[in-house]
């Protein structure tokens, strides 16, 4: 938390979080989340968005908790004014768009009255995104020229209903109802009584734009029964109109290859995103449960010295993408120019590590197809002669504190002169902001992915039983053998030790080509 150092008032940003899919948040919204000193959020803003905040950002939940009411609106308004006195940048994160039935107008009014500077960042409303994710375009040239958005649940404090049921029934085009699930039957009946054609197609889309999305299509006359039968409840968007007939043809989200699959990602938080976003793109409900965290090596001085001395070696050998990242972060803190590296040849343990090296403009001279230390040694045996052999050659081996020592031992055996450069350490991750541990215990999962031996060990240390029927995917043979140490046999193993291959194995296991 960065508290205000003087009496100037901070700015409060009313930011639309979009309907659920983190990818549907605006670029401006994300920038503000990344720089926020405090975030005030409620139940409809996805936990994944909070992961974008700085580590010291204060996060204040004002939504409903099981058995508890949400914070009263007047208290939220007052809290925002207080936050402005305390933090330079407060983000008030609101599901969908802040001004579409989000009471954002009231929050802004109180901020204005208190003289607090505020800005509004509109968001994608569930009123539009919900139907779109269910294959329903809210307007369509063949069906309508207008759409109406209304709430099915008015402010309980209002003395009488101001909902214009006859007006809505008589309106042309698509009608979209938010907050309408608890009184769905009454509203549909009232609309029909007011002249709405009961055979008009209608749909309810629950948890739209999230992997839990479910959609029911029926007619105005039958929707309440269909929803009850399917067990659909809030939050849902109800759509009434001929556009609903497009859903079977235009549905795309529920047809994604991993739609509805709950997949656990155990990588470190900083590494998880590539795997998580790929799985989410394929429709999976990704549950991030980082089990390890990358930290500095215990001996930072030794590491720094090894980096300073690296130009003197004939070979640099990298055992992991993390090693490459940490090594070059330190390298560029000392040297400005990549040419300071000298003429060293480069070896990588596998394609993932080589890809990280490519980011700093380095191509590899030796790399096995499978990312395993033994394979790297075999590759040196096969190709080493091309480079004059390894005997009496100086090598700097960049690796993690807890890795295996195969590379060191085998190269020394072949008379190479190997120095070690321990670039990082892995420690158990103790934070779980998304509450994945509980979700995993309570809801289970379809697949758990393991991307290294340490993710296996640290997952096991959490003592969460592998849920019934949950299958295991391993990134490669070393991870697989660690799983076997714990009596677990993976149901699939990536063909090459990298993320695309791991995703492919997940797809195959899920019955996709
Ligand atoms: N400001 C929000 C609406 C807040 S009112 C927006 O622009 O989307 C809350 C209502 O929004 C819910 O009762 C539900 O009708 C709808 N809603 C929000 N997110 C939703 C989602 N992911 N799926 C379905 N309905 C959603």
Short mmCIF file of C-alpha atoms and ligand atoms in Angstrom, two decimals:
data_model
loop_
_atom_site.label_atom_id
_atom_site.label_comp_id
_atom_site.label_asym_id
_atom_site.label_seq_id
_atom_site.Cartn_x
_atom_site.Cartn_y
_atom_site.Cartn_z
CA UNK A 1 0.00 0.00 0.00
CA UNK A 2 1.23 3.46 -0.88
CA UNK A 3 -0.48 5.87 1.47
CA UNK A 4 -0.95 9.52 0.54
CA UNK A 5 2.02 11.49 1.76
CA UNK A 6 0.16 14.81 1.93
CA UNK A 7 -3.40 16.01 2.02
CA UNK A 8 -3.99 16.02 -1.74
CA UNK A 9 -6.90 13.90 -2.77
CA UNK A 10 -6.29 10.84 -4.92
CA UNK A 11 -8.31 9.93 -7.98
CA UNK A 12 -11.01 7.27 -8.01
CA UNK A 13 -11.53 5.39 -11.27
CA UNK A 14 -14.87 3.69 -11.87
CA UNK A 15 -13.72 0.87 -14.10
CA UNK A 16 -15.87 -1.59 -16.02
CA UNK A 17 -14.53 -5.13 -15.58
CA UNK A 18 -16.47 -6.60 -18.50
CA UNK A 19 -18.72 -9.62 -18.19
CA UNK A 20 -16.24 -12.22 -16.91
CA UNK A 21 -13.60 -13.17 -19.46
CA UNK A 22 -10.53 -11.14 -18.35
CA UNK A 23 -9.72 -10.59 -22.02
CA UNK A 24 -12.84 -8.43 -22.28
CA UNK A 25 -11.48 -5.75 -19.96
CA UNK A 26 -10.36 -2.56 -21.72
CA UNK A 27 -6.67 -1.71 -22.13
CA UNK A 28 -7.21 1.46 -20.08
CA UNK A 29 -8.87 -0.57 -17.33
CA UNK A 30 -5.98 -2.97 -17.17
CA UNK A 31 -3.42 -0.14 -17.02
CA UNK A 32 -5.27 1.38 -14.08
CA UNK A 33 -5.52 -1.96 -12.28
CA UNK A 34 -1.78 -2.41 -12.71
CA UNK A 35 -1.04 0.93 -11.09
CA UNK A 36 -3.84 0.97 -8.48
CA UNK A 37 -2.92 1.40 -4.80
CA UNK A 38 -6.34 0.13 -3.79
CA UNK A 39 -9.07 -1.84 -5.58
CA UNK A 40 -12.67 -1.92 -4.35
CA UNK A 41 -14.46 -4.85 -6.00
CA UNK A 42 -17.49 -7.09 -5.78
CA UNK A 43 -18.63 -10.55 -6.74
CA UNK A 44 -19.07 -10.04 -10.46
CA UNK A 45 -15.52 -8.92 -11.15
CA UNK A 46 -13.33 -11.91 -11.96
CA UNK A 47 -10.59 -12.94 -9.53
CA UNK A 48 -8.22 -13.20 -12.49
CA UNK A 49 -8.33 -9.42 -12.84
CA UNK A 50 -7.02 -8.93 -9.31
CA UNK A 51 -3.91 -10.87 -10.27
CA UNK A 52 -2.95 -7.85 -12.42
CA UNK A 53 -2.58 -5.61 -9.39
CA UNK A 54 0.74 -4.72 -7.73
CA UNK A 55 1.72 -6.96 -4.82
CA UNK A 56 1.16 -4.13 -2.30
CA UNK A 57 -2.21 -3.05 -3.69
CA UNK A 58 -4.96 -3.13 -1.02
CA UNK A 59 -7.97 -5.11 -2.18
CA UNK A 60 -11.30 -4.39 -0.52
CA UNK A 61 -14.24 -6.73 -1.15
CA UNK A 62 -17.66 -5.10 -0.83
CA UNK A 63 -19.84 -7.80 -2.42
CA UNK A 64 -22.03 -10.52 -0.99
CA UNK A 65 -20.40 -13.37 0.89
CA UNK A 66 -22.24 -16.59 1.61
CA UNK A 67 -24.65 -15.79 4.42
CA UNK A 68 -23.70 -12.10 4.49
CA UNK A 69 -25.17 -9.14 2.67
CA UNK A 70 -23.14 -6.93 0.45
CA UNK A 71 -21.95 -3.67 1.95
CA UNK A 72 -24.81 -1.11 1.73
CA UNK A 73 -24.45 1.25 -1.24
CA UNK A 74 -24.16 4.33 0.98
CA UNK A 75 -21.22 2.74 2.81
CA UNK A 76 -19.50 1.87 -0.49
CA UNK A 77 -19.90 5.48 -1.62
CA UNK A 78 -18.42 6.71 1.66
CA UNK A 79 -15.60 4.16 1.45
CA UNK A 80 -14.62 5.46 -2.00
CA UNK A 81 -14.39 9.01 -0.66
CA UNK A 82 -12.22 7.71 2.21
CA UNK A 83 -9.99 5.78 -0.20
CA UNK A 84 -9.34 8.98 -2.15
CA UNK A 85 -7.92 10.56 1.01
CA UNK A 86 -5.66 7.57 1.58
CA UNK A 87 -4.49 6.38 -1.84
CA UNK A 88 -3.30 8.25 -4.93
CA UNK A 89 -5.06 5.77 -7.23
CA UNK A 90 -8.20 3.85 -6.30
CA UNK A 91 -9.92 1.57 -8.79
CA UNK A 92 -13.58 0.85 -8.18
CA UNK A 93 -13.98 -2.30 -10.27
CA UNK A 94 -17.51 -3.08 -11.40
CA UNK A 95 -18.84 -5.99 -13.44
CA UNK A 96 -19.73 -5.17 -17.05
CA UNK A 97 -20.11 -1.42 -17.51
CA UNK A 98 -20.14 0.82 -14.41
CA UNK A 99 -23.15 2.82 -15.61
CA UNK A 100 -25.35 -0.09 -16.77
CA UNK A 101 -27.37 -1.05 -13.69
CA UNK A 102 -24.16 -0.92 -11.68
CA UNK A 103 -25.08 2.01 -9.40
CA UNK A 104 -21.96 3.68 -10.75
CA UNK A 105 -23.96 6.88 -11.16
CA UNK A 106 -24.58 7.05 -7.42
CA UNK A 107 -20.92 6.42 -6.61
CA UNK A 108 -19.83 9.12 -9.06
CA UNK A 109 -22.37 11.56 -7.61
CA UNK A 110 -21.03 11.14 -4.08
CA UNK A 111 -17.46 11.51 -5.29
CA UNK A 112 -18.42 14.69 -7.15
CA UNK A 113 -20.20 16.04 -4.07
CA UNK A 114 -17.12 15.36 -1.92
CA UNK A 115 -14.87 17.08 -4.45
CA UNK A 116 -12.98 13.87 -5.22
CA UNK A 117 -11.53 13.74 -8.74
CA UNK A 118 -12.89 10.71 -10.59
CA UNK A 119 -12.82 9.18 -14.04
CA UNK A 120 -15.02 6.56 -15.68
CA UNK A 121 -13.66 3.71 -17.78
CA UNK A 122 -16.60 2.08 -19.56
CA UNK A 123 -16.71 -1.68 -19.78
CA UNK A 124 -18.33 -4.27 -22.01
CA UNK A 125 -21.77 -4.82 -20.56
CA UNK A 126 -23.12 -8.31 -20.02
CA UNK A 127 -26.26 -6.99 -21.76
CA UNK A 128 -24.38 -7.23 -25.06
CA UNK A 129 -21.58 -9.67 -24.34
CA UNK A 130 -23.83 -12.27 -22.69
CA UNK A 131 -25.98 -12.78 -25.76
CA UNK A 132 -22.92 -12.59 -28.07
CA UNK A 133 -21.17 -15.40 -26.16
CA UNK A 134 -24.30 -17.52 -26.58
CA UNK A 135 -24.47 -16.95 -30.32
CA UNK A 136 -27.16 -14.22 -30.16
CA UNK A 137 -26.47 -10.92 -31.94
CA UNK A 138 -28.50 -8.24 -30.17
CA UNK A 139 -29.36 -6.66 -33.52
CA UNK A 140 -29.56 -8.36 -36.89
CA UNK A 141 -30.74 -6.86 -40.17
CA UNK A 142 -33.14 -9.75 -40.78
CA UNK A 143 -34.75 -9.51 -37.36
CA UNK A 144 -34.76 -6.08 -35.78
CA UNK A 145 -33.63 -2.50 -35.82
CA UNK A 146 -33.52 -1.72 -32.12
CA UNK A 147 -32.90 -3.23 -28.71
CA UNK A 148 -34.07 -2.40 -25.22
CA UNK A 149 -32.22 -3.16 -22.00
CA UNK A 150 -34.19 -3.28 -18.76
CA UNK A 151 -33.82 -4.52 -15.20
CA UNK A 152 -36.05 -7.24 -13.80
CA UNK A 153 -35.25 -6.31 -10.24
CA UNK A 154 -35.88 -2.82 -9.13
CA UNK A 155 -34.61 -1.06 -6.09
CA UNK A 156 -36.63 -2.65 -3.25
CA UNK A 157 -36.69 0.72 -1.49
CA UNK A 158 -38.77 2.30 -4.26
CA UNK A 159 -42.43 2.63 -3.20
CA UNK A 160 -43.90 1.43 -6.46
CA UNK A 161 -42.68 -0.18 -9.64
CA UNK A 162 -41.55 2.18 -12.33
CA UNK A 163 -40.90 -0.73 -14.70
CA UNK A 164 -42.84 0.04 -17.83
CA UNK A 165 -44.14 -3.47 -18.56
CA UNK A 166 -46.66 -2.33 -21.24
CA UNK A 167 -43.96 -0.23 -22.90
CA UNK A 168 -41.49 -3.14 -22.92
CA UNK A 169 -44.14 -5.55 -24.21
CA UNK A 170 -45.03 -3.15 -27.02
CA UNK A 171 -41.42 -2.33 -27.94
CA UNK A 172 -40.05 -3.61 -31.22
CA UNK A 173 -36.83 -5.53 -31.55
CA UNK A 174 -34.69 -7.35 -29.00
CA UNK A 175 -35.39 -7.03 -25.28
CA UNK A 176 -32.63 -7.76 -22.80
CA UNK A 177 -33.28 -8.17 -19.10
CA UNK A 178 -30.59 -8.06 -16.40
CA UNK A 179 -31.13 -9.06 -12.78
CA UNK A 180 -34.30 -10.82 -13.81
CA UNK A 181 -33.86 -14.39 -12.62
CA UNK A 182 -35.51 -14.26 -9.20
CA UNK A 183 -38.75 -12.92 -10.69
CA UNK A 184 -38.47 -14.48 -14.13
CA UNK A 185 -41.87 -16.19 -14.14
CA UNK A 186 -43.77 -13.11 -12.93
CA UNK A 187 -42.03 -10.85 -15.42
CA UNK A 188 -42.69 -13.15 -18.37
CA UNK A 189 -46.34 -13.51 -17.32
CA UNK A 190 -46.71 -9.76 -16.92
CA UNK A 191 -45.20 -9.18 -20.36
CA UNK A 192 -47.57 -11.70 -21.96
CA UNK A 193 -50.53 -10.14 -20.14
CA UNK A 194 -49.41 -6.80 -21.56
CA UNK A 195 -49.45 -8.13 -25.12
CA UNK A 196 -46.02 -9.74 -25.62
CA UNK A 197 -46.37 -12.68 -28.05
CA UNK A 198 -45.72 -15.76 -25.92
CA UNK A 199 -44.19 -17.64 -28.86
CA UNK A 200 -41.36 -15.10 -29.27
CA UNK A 201 -38.00 -16.90 -28.91
CA UNK A 202 -36.29 -16.25 -25.58
CA UNK A 203 -33.03 -17.31 -23.91
CA UNK A 204 -31.27 -17.15 -20.57
CA UNK A 205 -27.48 -17.06 -20.49
CA UNK A 206 -25.94 -17.76 -17.09
CA UNK A 207 -22.33 -16.89 -16.20
CA UNK A 208 -21.85 -15.58 -19.73
CA UNK A 209 -18.29 -15.18 -21.02
CA UNK A 210 -16.94 -17.46 -18.32
CA UNK A 211 -16.15 -21.17 -18.64
CA UNK A 212 -19.22 -21.85 -16.47
CA UNK A 213 -21.52 -20.37 -19.14
CA UNK A 214 -24.83 -22.14 -19.73
CA UNK A 215 -27.54 -21.11 -22.14
CA UNK A 216 -31.18 -22.20 -22.35
CA UNK A 217 -33.37 -21.28 -25.31
CA UNK A 218 -37.16 -21.46 -25.26
CA UNK A 219 -40.00 -18.97 -25.83
CA UNK A 220 -41.36 -16.19 -23.66
CA UNK A 221 -44.12 -18.60 -22.63
CA UNK A 222 -41.86 -21.52 -21.77
CA UNK A 223 -38.63 -19.89 -20.57
CA UNK A 224 -39.45 -19.93 -16.85
CA UNK A 225 -40.16 -23.68 -16.94
CA UNK A 226 -37.08 -24.42 -19.04
CA UNK A 227 -34.85 -22.39 -16.72
CA UNK A 228 -36.28 -24.10 -13.65
CA UNK A 229 -35.78 -27.52 -15.19
CA UNK A 230 -32.18 -26.78 -16.13
CA UNK A 231 -31.48 -25.30 -12.70
CA UNK A 232 -30.24 -21.99 -14.07
CA UNK A 233 -30.07 -19.04 -11.71
CA UNK A 234 -28.44 -15.65 -11.27
CA UNK A 235 -26.30 -14.13 -12.73
CA UNK A 236 -27.97 -14.44 -16.10
CA UNK A 237 -28.96 -12.28 -19.04
CA UNK A 238 -32.41 -12.91 -20.50
CA UNK A 239 -32.91 -12.18 -24.19
CA UNK A 240 -36.29 -11.93 -25.89
CA UNK A 241 -36.62 -11.61 -29.65
CA UNK A 242 -36.24 -13.27 -33.02
CA UNK A 243 -32.46 -12.90 -32.80
CA UNK A 244 -32.51 -15.83 -30.34
CA UNK A 245 -33.29 -18.10 -33.31
CA UNK A 246 -29.72 -17.42 -34.54
CA UNK A 247 -28.20 -19.16 -31.48
CA UNK A 248 -27.93 -22.70 -32.88
CA UNK A 249 -26.08 -21.38 -35.95
CA UNK A 250 -23.97 -18.70 -34.31
CA UNK A 251 -23.05 -20.37 -31.04
CA UNK A 252 -19.26 -20.53 -30.87
CA UNK A 253 -18.20 -20.38 -27.23
CA UNK A 254 -19.65 -23.68 -26.08
CA UNK A 255 -18.12 -25.34 -29.16
CA UNK A 256 -14.54 -24.50 -28.19
CA UNK A 257 -12.46 -27.70 -27.84
CA UNK A 258 -11.98 -27.45 -24.06
CA UNK A 259 -15.36 -25.87 -23.23
CA UNK A 260 -16.47 -26.74 -19.71
CA UNK A 261 -13.22 -28.52 -18.76
CA UNK A 262 -11.73 -27.48 -15.41
CA UNK A 263 -7.97 -27.56 -15.76
CA UNK A 264 -5.48 -26.88 -12.97
CA UNK A 265 -2.24 -25.02 -13.76
CA UNK A 266 0.44 -25.49 -11.13
CA UNK A 267 3.21 -23.30 -12.58
CA UNK A 268 4.66 -20.23 -10.91
CA UNK A 269 2.51 -17.13 -11.15
CA UNK A 270 4.98 -15.40 -13.47
CA UNK A 271 5.09 -18.37 -15.83
CA UNK A 272 1.47 -19.49 -15.66
CA UNK A 273 0.04 -16.94 -18.04
CA UNK A 274 1.24 -18.50 -21.31
CA UNK A 275 -0.26 -21.88 -20.44
CA UNK A 276 -3.37 -20.46 -18.77
CA UNK A 277 -4.22 -18.08 -21.57
CA UNK A 278 -3.81 -20.78 -24.21
CA UNK A 279 -6.09 -23.15 -22.28
CA UNK A 280 -8.63 -20.38 -21.65
CA UNK A 281 -8.59 -19.51 -25.35
CA UNK A 282 -9.59 -23.09 -26.03
CA UNK A 283 -12.55 -22.65 -23.67
CA UNK A 284 -11.18 -24.27 -20.50
CA UNK A 285 -12.05 -23.16 -16.99
CA UNK A 286 -8.48 -22.57 -15.85
CA UNK A 287 -7.76 -22.89 -12.13
CA UNK A 288 -4.37 -21.39 -11.35
CA UNK A 289 -2.74 -22.94 -8.33
CA UNK A 290 0.88 -21.87 -8.41
CA UNK A 291 2.79 -24.28 -6.20
CA UNK A 292 6.19 -22.71 -6.56
CA UNK A 293 7.69 -19.27 -6.71
CA UNK A 294 10.99 -18.26 -8.25
CA UNK A 295 13.31 -16.35 -5.94
CA UNK A 296 16.90 -15.15 -5.94
CA UNK A 297 19.52 -17.83 -5.33
CA UNK A 298 20.72 -18.17 -1.74
CA UNK A 299 24.15 -16.93 -2.76
CA UNK A 300 23.44 -13.81 -4.76
CA UNK A 301 27.05 -12.69 -4.68
CA UNK A 302 28.26 -15.91 -6.32
CA UNK A 303 25.59 -15.56 -8.96
CA UNK A 304 26.53 -11.97 -9.71
CA UNK A 305 30.21 -12.92 -9.94
CA UNK A 306 29.47 -15.78 -12.34
CA UNK A 307 27.51 -13.42 -14.59
CA UNK A 308 30.35 -10.86 -14.55
CA UNK A 309 32.83 -13.61 -15.48
CA UNK A 310 30.72 -15.19 -18.22
CA UNK A 311 32.65 -13.65 -21.15
CA UNK A 312 35.60 -15.90 -20.30
CA UNK A 313 33.90 -19.22 -21.04
CA UNK A 314 33.94 -21.32 -24.21
CA UNK A 315 30.39 -22.54 -23.56
CA UNK A 316 27.31 -21.31 -21.73
CA UNK A 317 24.85 -24.06 -20.89
CA UNK A 318 21.27 -23.22 -19.90
CA UNK A 319 19.05 -25.72 -18.09
CA UNK A 320 15.74 -23.85 -18.07
CA UNK A 321 13.88 -20.79 -19.41
CA UNK A 322 13.92 -19.33 -15.88
CA UNK A 323 17.70 -19.64 -15.82
CA UNK A 324 17.92 -17.71 -19.10
CA UNK A 325 15.62 -14.96 -17.82
CA UNK A 326 17.42 -14.52 -14.50
CA UNK A 327 20.86 -14.75 -16.11
CA UNK A 328 20.20 -12.05 -18.70
CA UNK A 329 18.40 -9.79 -16.23
CA UNK A 330 21.66 -9.84 -14.24
CA UNK A 331 23.81 -9.66 -17.38
CA UNK A 332 22.16 -6.48 -18.64
CA UNK A 333 22.44 -4.94 -15.20
CA UNK A 334 26.23 -5.21 -15.63
CA UNK A 335 26.79 -4.99 -19.39
CA UNK A 336 24.99 -2.83 -21.91
CA UNK A 337 25.78 -4.77 -25.06
CA UNK A 338 25.05 -8.43 -25.81
CA UNK A 339 28.45 -8.59 -27.57
CA UNK A 340 30.10 -8.41 -24.14
CA UNK A 341 29.14 -12.07 -23.91
CA UNK A 342 32.13 -12.81 -26.16
CA UNK A 343 32.28 -15.75 -28.53
CA UNK A 344 30.87 -18.43 -26.23
CA UNK A 345 28.91 -21.24 -27.78
CA UNK A 346 25.47 -21.82 -26.37
CA UNK A 347 23.72 -25.01 -25.30
CA UNK A 348 20.10 -25.30 -24.17
CA UNK A 349 18.39 -28.23 -22.54
CA UNK A 350 15.36 -28.00 -24.83
CA UNK A 351 13.19 -25.90 -27.13
CA UNK A 352 11.54 -23.84 -24.34
CA UNK A 353 14.96 -22.72 -23.11
CA UNK A 354 16.11 -22.06 -26.68
CA UNK A 355 13.02 -19.91 -27.26
CA UNK A 356 13.91 -17.79 -24.23
CA UNK A 357 17.47 -17.40 -25.54
CA UNK A 358 16.09 -16.27 -28.88
CA UNK A 359 14.37 -13.39 -27.11
CA UNK A 360 17.82 -11.94 -26.33
CA UNK A 361 18.98 -12.64 -29.86
CA UNK A 362 20.97 -15.82 -29.22
CA UNK A 363 20.73 -19.00 -31.27
CA UNK A 364 21.77 -22.32 -29.77
CA UNK A 365 24.62 -24.53 -30.99
CA UNK A 366 23.58 -27.67 -29.14
CA UNK A 367 20.07 -28.66 -28.10
CA UNK A 368 18.42 -32.06 -27.76
CA UNK A 369 14.89 -32.64 -29.07
CA UNK A 370 13.71 -33.76 -25.64
CA UNK A 371 14.38 -31.40 -22.77
CA UNK A 372 16.19 -33.84 -20.49
CA UNK A 373 19.72 -33.47 -19.10
CA UNK A 374 20.75 -36.95 -20.33
CA UNK A 375 19.64 -36.05 -23.86
CA UNK A 376 21.71 -32.88 -23.76
CA UNK A 377 24.78 -34.95 -22.85
CA UNK A 378 24.00 -37.41 -25.67
CA UNK A 379 23.74 -34.45 -28.05
CA UNK A 380 27.16 -33.20 -26.88
CA UNK A 381 28.51 -36.72 -27.57
CA UNK A 382 26.99 -36.67 -31.04
CA UNK A 383 27.83 -33.11 -32.07
CA UNK A 384 30.64 -32.11 -29.72
CA UNK A 385 33.35 -33.02 -32.24
CA UNK A 386 32.01 -30.42 -34.67
CA UNK A 387 33.09 -27.89 -32.09
CA UNK A 388 36.42 -29.55 -31.25
CA UNK A 389 35.17 -31.80 -28.42
CA UNK A 390 34.51 -30.90 -24.81
CA UNK A 391 37.78 -31.97 -23.15
CA UNK A 392 39.61 -29.04 -21.52
CA UNK A 393 36.90 -26.69 -22.66
CA UNK A 394 35.54 -24.16 -20.13
CA UNK A 395 31.81 -24.23 -19.53
CA UNK A 396 29.45 -22.18 -17.39
CA UNK A 397 26.36 -24.14 -16.44
CA UNK A 398 23.38 -21.89 -15.59
CA UNK A 399 20.76 -23.69 -13.51
CA UNK A 400 18.53 -23.67 -10.44
CA UNK A 401 19.55 -24.35 -6.88
CA UNK A 402 17.55 -27.55 -6.60
CA UNK A 403 18.15 -29.11 -10.02
CA UNK A 404 19.80 -32.45 -10.74
CA UNK A 405 23.58 -32.55 -11.30
CA UNK A 406 23.64 -34.87 -14.35
CA UNK A 407 25.00 -32.19 -16.67
CA UNK A 408 27.81 -31.26 -14.30
CA UNK A 409 28.81 -34.85 -13.58
CA UNK A 410 28.72 -36.10 -17.15
CA UNK A 411 30.57 -33.15 -18.64
CA UNK A 412 33.26 -33.35 -15.95
CA UNK A 413 33.58 -37.05 -16.78
CA UNK A 414 34.31 -35.99 -20.34
CA UNK A 415 37.07 -33.72 -19.03
CA UNK A 416 35.25 -30.45 -19.54
CA UNK A 417 35.99 -27.70 -17.00
CA UNK A 418 32.55 -26.85 -15.66
CA UNK A 419 31.68 -23.96 -13.35
CA UNK A 420 28.25 -23.55 -11.90
CA UNK A 421 26.09 -20.46 -12.06
CA UNK A 422 23.11 -20.83 -9.75
CA UNK A 423 20.67 -18.29 -11.10
CA UNK A 424 17.54 -18.85 -8.99
CA UNK A 425 15.83 -20.88 -6.34
CA UNK A 426 12.32 -22.31 -6.20
CA UNK A 427 10.29 -22.08 -3.00
CA UNK A 428 6.71 -23.18 -2.24
CA UNK A 429 4.05 -20.61 -3.14
CA UNK A 430 1.91 -19.81 -0.14
CA UNK A 431 -0.51 -17.27 -1.64
CA UNK A 432 -3.76 -18.36 -3.27
CA UNK A 433 -5.69 -15.16 -4.07
CA UNK A 434 -8.11 -16.90 -6.43
CA UNK A 435 -9.14 -19.44 -3.76
CA UNK A 436 -8.20 -22.34 -6.04
CA UNK A 437 -7.35 -24.71 -3.17
CA UNK A 438 -10.92 -24.61 -1.89
CA UNK A 439 -12.42 -24.81 -5.35
CA UNK A 440 -10.30 -27.86 -6.06
CA UNK A 441 -11.40 -29.53 -2.84
CA UNK A 442 -15.06 -28.65 -3.31
CA UNK A 443 -15.65 -28.77 -7.06
CA UNK A 444 -12.85 -31.07 -8.24
CA UNK A 445 -11.21 -30.71 -11.65
CA UNK A 446 -10.98 -32.59 -14.94
CA UNK A 447 -7.23 -32.31 -15.53
CA UNK A 448 -4.17 -31.27 -13.52
CA UNK A 449 -1.08 -30.19 -15.43
CA UNK A 450 2.43 -30.53 -14.02
CA UNK A 451 5.22 -28.59 -15.69
CA UNK A 452 8.24 -29.64 -13.60
CA UNK A 453 9.28 -31.97 -10.81
CA UNK A 454 9.08 -29.15 -8.32
CA UNK A 455 5.45 -28.42 -9.20
CA UNK A 456 4.74 -32.09 -8.41
CA UNK A 457 6.59 -32.03 -5.09
CA UNK A 458 5.05 -28.78 -3.94
CA UNK A 459 1.56 -29.81 -5.03
CA UNK A 460 1.94 -32.99 -2.98
CA UNK A 461 3.11 -30.92 -0.02
CA UNK A 462 -0.26 -29.09 -0.09
CA UNK A 463 -1.87 -32.43 0.74
CA UNK A 464 -4.87 -31.84 -1.49
CA UNK A 465 -6.07 -35.23 -2.70
CA UNK A 466 -6.22 -35.58 -6.49
CA UNK A 467 -9.97 -35.25 -7.12
CA UNK A 468 -11.94 -38.32 -8.17
CA UNK A 469 -11.77 -38.87 -11.93
CA UNK A 470 -9.24 -36.08 -12.40
CA UNK A 471 -6.58 -36.88 -14.96
CA UNK A 472 -2.92 -35.91 -14.93
CA UNK A 473 -0.82 -34.45 -17.72
CA UNK A 474 2.97 -34.24 -17.39
CA UNK A 475 5.31 -32.04 -19.40
CA UNK A 476 8.00 -34.69 -19.83
CA UNK A 477 9.78 -37.82 -18.62
CA UNK A 478 11.54 -36.27 -15.60
CA UNK A 479 8.27 -34.81 -14.29
CA UNK A 480 6.61 -38.16 -15.00
CA UNK A 481 9.16 -40.06 -12.94
CA UNK A 482 8.69 -37.63 -10.05
CA UNK A 483 4.93 -38.28 -10.28
CA UNK A 484 5.66 -41.99 -10.13
CA UNK A 485 7.66 -41.49 -6.94
CA UNK A 486 4.34 -40.41 -5.44
CA UNK A 487 2.52 -43.40 -6.93
CA UNK A 488 0.85 -41.34 -9.67
CA UNK A 489 0.90 -42.28 -13.34
CA UNK A 490 0.15 -39.47 -15.77
CA UNK A 491 -2.63 -40.09 -18.27
CA UNK A 492 -0.68 -38.18 -20.90
CA UNK A 493 2.80 -36.77 -21.39
CA UNK A 494 3.80 -33.93 -23.69
CA UNK A 495 5.74 -35.14 -26.72
CA UNK A 496 8.31 -32.37 -26.43
CA UNK A 497 9.01 -30.56 -23.18
CA UNK A 498 7.16 -27.32 -23.94
CA UNK A 499 3.81 -25.58 -23.51
CA UNK A 500 2.41 -26.13 -27.04
CA UNK A 501 3.09 -29.85 -26.64
CA UNK A 502 1.52 -29.90 -23.19
CA UNK A 503 -1.60 -28.18 -24.55
CA UNK A 504 -1.69 -30.74 -27.36
CA UNK A 505 -1.59 -33.57 -24.81
CA UNK A 506 -4.48 -31.93 -22.89
CA UNK A 507 -6.48 -31.66 -26.12
CA UNK A 508 -5.87 -35.30 -27.02
CA UNK A 509 -6.82 -36.44 -23.55
CA UNK A 510 -10.05 -34.46 -23.94
CA UNK A 511 -10.86 -36.35 -27.12
CA UNK A 512 -9.78 -33.59 -29.51
CA UNK A 513 -7.62 -34.26 -32.57
N1 LIG B 1 -22.99 -3.41 -14.85
C1 LIG B 1 -23.29 -4.77 -15.21
C2 LIG B 1 -24.64 -5.19 -14.74
C3 LIG B 1 -24.77 -5.23 -13.24
S1 LIG B 1 -26.32 -5.79 -12.71
C4 LIG B 1 -23.11 -4.95 -16.71
O1 LIG B 1 -22.99 -3.97 -17.44
O2 LIG B 1 -23.04 -6.09 -17.15
C5 LIG B 1 -26.01 -7.49 -12.44
C6 LIG B 1 -26.66 -8.31 -13.51
O3 LIG B 1 -25.86 -8.32 -14.67
C7 LIG B 1 -26.83 -9.76 -13.17
O4 LIG B 1 -27.97 -9.98 -12.38
C8 LIG B 1 -26.97 -10.36 -14.53
O5 LIG B 1 -28.24 -10.14 -15.06
C9 LIG B 1 -26.01 -9.53 -15.34
N2 LIG B 1 -24.68 -10.15 -15.47
C10 LIG B 1 -23.50 -9.64 -15.13
N3 LIG B 1 -22.49 -10.46 -15.47
C11 LIG B 1 -23.05 -11.52 -16.05
C12 LIG B 1 -22.55 -12.71 -16.64
N4 LIG B 1 -21.25 -12.98 -16.67
N5 LIG B 1 -23.42 -13.58 -17.16
C13 LIG B 1 -24.72 -13.34 -17.14
N6 LIG B 1 -25.25 -12.24 -16.60
C14 LIG B 1 -24.43 -11.33 -16.07
#
